C-alpha positions as semicolon CSV with decimal commas, in nm:
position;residue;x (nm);y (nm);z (nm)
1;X;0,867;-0,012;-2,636
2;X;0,609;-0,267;-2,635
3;X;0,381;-0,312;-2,931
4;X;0,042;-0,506;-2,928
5;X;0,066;-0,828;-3,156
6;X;-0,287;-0,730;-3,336
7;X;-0,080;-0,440;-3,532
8;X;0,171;-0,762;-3,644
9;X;-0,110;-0,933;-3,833
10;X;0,046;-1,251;-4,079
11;X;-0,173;-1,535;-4,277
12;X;-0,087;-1,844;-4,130
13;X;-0,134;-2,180;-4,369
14;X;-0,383;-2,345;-4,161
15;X;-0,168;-2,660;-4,189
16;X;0,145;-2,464;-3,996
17;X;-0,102;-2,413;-3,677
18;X;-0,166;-2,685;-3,403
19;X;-0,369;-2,728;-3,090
20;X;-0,231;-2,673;-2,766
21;X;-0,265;-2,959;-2,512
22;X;-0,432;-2,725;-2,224
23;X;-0,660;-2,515;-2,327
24;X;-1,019;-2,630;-2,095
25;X;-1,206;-2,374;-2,312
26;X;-1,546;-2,596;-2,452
27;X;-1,795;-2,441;-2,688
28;X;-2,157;-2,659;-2,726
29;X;-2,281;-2,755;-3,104
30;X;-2,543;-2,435;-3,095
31;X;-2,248;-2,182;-3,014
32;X;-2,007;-2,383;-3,323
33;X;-2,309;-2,348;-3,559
34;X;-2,342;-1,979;-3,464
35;X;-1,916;-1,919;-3,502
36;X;-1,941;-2,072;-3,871
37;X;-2,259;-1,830;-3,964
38;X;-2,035;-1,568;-3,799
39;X;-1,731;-1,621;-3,979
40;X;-1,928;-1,683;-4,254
41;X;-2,133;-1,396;-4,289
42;X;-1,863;-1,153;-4,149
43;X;-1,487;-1,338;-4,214
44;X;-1,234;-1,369;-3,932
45;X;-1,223;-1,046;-3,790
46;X;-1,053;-1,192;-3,503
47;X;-0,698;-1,311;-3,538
48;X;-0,604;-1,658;-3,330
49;X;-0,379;-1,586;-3,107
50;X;-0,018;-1,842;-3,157
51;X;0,367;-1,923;-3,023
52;X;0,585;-1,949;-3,272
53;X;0,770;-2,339;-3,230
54;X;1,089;-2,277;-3,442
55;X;1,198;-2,594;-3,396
56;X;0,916;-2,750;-3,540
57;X;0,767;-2,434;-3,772
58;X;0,471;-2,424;-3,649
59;X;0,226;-2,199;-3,502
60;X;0,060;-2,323;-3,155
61;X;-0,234;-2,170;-3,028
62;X;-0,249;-1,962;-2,740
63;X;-0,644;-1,838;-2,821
64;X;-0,853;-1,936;-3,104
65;X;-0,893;-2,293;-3,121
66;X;-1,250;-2,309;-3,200
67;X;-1,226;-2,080;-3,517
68;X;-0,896;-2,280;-3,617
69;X;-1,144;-2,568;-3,612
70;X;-1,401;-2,396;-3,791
71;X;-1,202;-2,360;-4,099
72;X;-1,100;-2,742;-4,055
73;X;-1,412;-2,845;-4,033
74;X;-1,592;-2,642;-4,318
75;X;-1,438;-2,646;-4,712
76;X;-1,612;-2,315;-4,779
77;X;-1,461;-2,091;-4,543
78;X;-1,118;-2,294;-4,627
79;X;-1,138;-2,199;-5,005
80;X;-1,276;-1,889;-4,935
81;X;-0,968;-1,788;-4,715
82;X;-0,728;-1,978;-4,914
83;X;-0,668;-2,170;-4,656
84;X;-0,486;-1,937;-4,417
85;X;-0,559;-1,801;-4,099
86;X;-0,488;-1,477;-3,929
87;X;-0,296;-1,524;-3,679
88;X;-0,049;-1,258;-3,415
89;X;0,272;-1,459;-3,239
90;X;0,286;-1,365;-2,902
91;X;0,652;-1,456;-2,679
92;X;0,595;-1,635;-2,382
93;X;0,744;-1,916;-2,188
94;X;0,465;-2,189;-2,168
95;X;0,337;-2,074;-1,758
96;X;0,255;-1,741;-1,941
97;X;0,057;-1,876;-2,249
98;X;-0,116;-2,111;-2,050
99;X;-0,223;-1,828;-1,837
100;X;-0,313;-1,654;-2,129
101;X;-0,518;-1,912;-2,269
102;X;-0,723;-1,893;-1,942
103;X;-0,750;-1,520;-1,943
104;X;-0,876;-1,502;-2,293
105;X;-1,142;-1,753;-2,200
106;X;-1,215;-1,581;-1,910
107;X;-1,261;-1,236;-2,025
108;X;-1,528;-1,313;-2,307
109;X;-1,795;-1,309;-1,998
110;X;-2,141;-1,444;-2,039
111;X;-2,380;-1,197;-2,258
112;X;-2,625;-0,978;-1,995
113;X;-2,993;-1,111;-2,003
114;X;-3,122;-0,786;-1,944
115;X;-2,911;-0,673;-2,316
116;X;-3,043;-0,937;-2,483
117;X;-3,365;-0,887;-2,396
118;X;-3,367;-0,580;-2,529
119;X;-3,166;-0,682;-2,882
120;X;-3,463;-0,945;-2,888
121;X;-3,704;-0,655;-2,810
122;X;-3,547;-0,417;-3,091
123;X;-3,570;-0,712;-3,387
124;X;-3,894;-0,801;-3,311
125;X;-4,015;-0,444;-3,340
126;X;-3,771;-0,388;-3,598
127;X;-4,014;-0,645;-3,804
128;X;-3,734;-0,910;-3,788
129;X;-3,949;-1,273;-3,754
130;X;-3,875;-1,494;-3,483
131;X;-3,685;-1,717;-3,749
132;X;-3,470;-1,450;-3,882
133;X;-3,409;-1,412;-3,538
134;X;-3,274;-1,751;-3,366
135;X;-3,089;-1,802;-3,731
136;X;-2,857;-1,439;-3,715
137;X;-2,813;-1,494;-3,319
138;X;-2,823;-1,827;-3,279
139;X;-3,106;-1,889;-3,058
140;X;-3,370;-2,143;-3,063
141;X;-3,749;-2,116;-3,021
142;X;-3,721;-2,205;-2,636
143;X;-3,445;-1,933;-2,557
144;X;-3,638;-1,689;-2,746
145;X;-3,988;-1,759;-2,614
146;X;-3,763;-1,676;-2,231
147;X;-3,637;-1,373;-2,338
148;X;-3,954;-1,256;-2,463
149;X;-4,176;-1,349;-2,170
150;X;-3,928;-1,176;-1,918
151;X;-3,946;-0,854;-2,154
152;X;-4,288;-0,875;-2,071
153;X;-4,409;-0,643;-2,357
154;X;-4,712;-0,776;-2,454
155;X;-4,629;-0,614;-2,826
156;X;-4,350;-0,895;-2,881
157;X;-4,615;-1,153;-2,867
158;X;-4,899;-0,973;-3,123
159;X;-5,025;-1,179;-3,405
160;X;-4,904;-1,467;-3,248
161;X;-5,118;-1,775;-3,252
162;X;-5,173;-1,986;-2,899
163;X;-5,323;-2,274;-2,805
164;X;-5,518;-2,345;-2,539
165;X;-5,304;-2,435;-2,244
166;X;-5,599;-2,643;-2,097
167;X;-5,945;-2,736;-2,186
168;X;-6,263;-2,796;-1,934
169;X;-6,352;-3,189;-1,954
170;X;-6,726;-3,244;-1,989
């Protein structure tokens, strides 16, 4: 009977896991800064995804490269996780983790504009400040200002200061 890998959890020594060589997956420097806050704020609640090498002991990735590299990358969530990762083994020739890889990348999607308009809508009348904001969802003034003019509630903008967009020459 098959049996998911997430209910096989282990902690993987960070130094026992490697990059694969195929994985096209890219994330930009706003979307890294916003996984470290995430893991940060909330831990790995995501295990990577890895092929056991026996030959070689070592644990390659199939899906999770970019939080891998987060704990690389940053000594606080290293110590904090004592330097282990979660990590599930899945068994596949190298055709079907490749394939894998892609379908993990794949299926994240793109988030809905219309959704986050209203999660943008929701903090702002939750009293949440435009700051709070862009720091917790990783946003910056320009992306917010967009989602807020094509909510189009006039109620996101109050106590707002503006400028003049033009001024009559004399």
């Amino acid at each position: 009977m098959f049996k998911s890998p997430v209910y096989s959890v282990i902690a993987v020594p960070i130094e026992k896991i490697q990059a694969n060589a195929y994985n096209p997956n890219a994330v930009a420097p706003p979307e890294m800064k916003l996984l470290y806050q995430s893991i940060k704020e909330d831990g790995y609640t995501m295990p990577i995804v890895c092929y056991y090498l026996k030959e070689q002991d070592k644990y390659e990735i199939v899906d999770g490269f970019h939080r891998y590299r987060t704990m690389l990358e940053h000594k606080d969530i290293y110590e904090r996780e004592g330097g282990r990762l979660p990590v599930v083994v899945i068994d596949k020739d190298i055709s079907n983790r490749m394939a894998s890889t892609i379908r993990h990348n794949r299926a994240r999607g793109a988030h809905s504009i219309d959704l986050m308009v209203n999660i943008v809508a929701e903090l702002t009348e939750a009293g949440m400040s435009d700051a709070w904001i862009m720091k917790n969802i990783g946003m910056d003034a320009e992306e917010l200002l967009r989602l807020k003019q094509i909510s189009g509630l006039a109620a996101l903008f109050k106590d707002k200061e503006f400028s003049n967009s033009w001024e009559v020459l004399k």
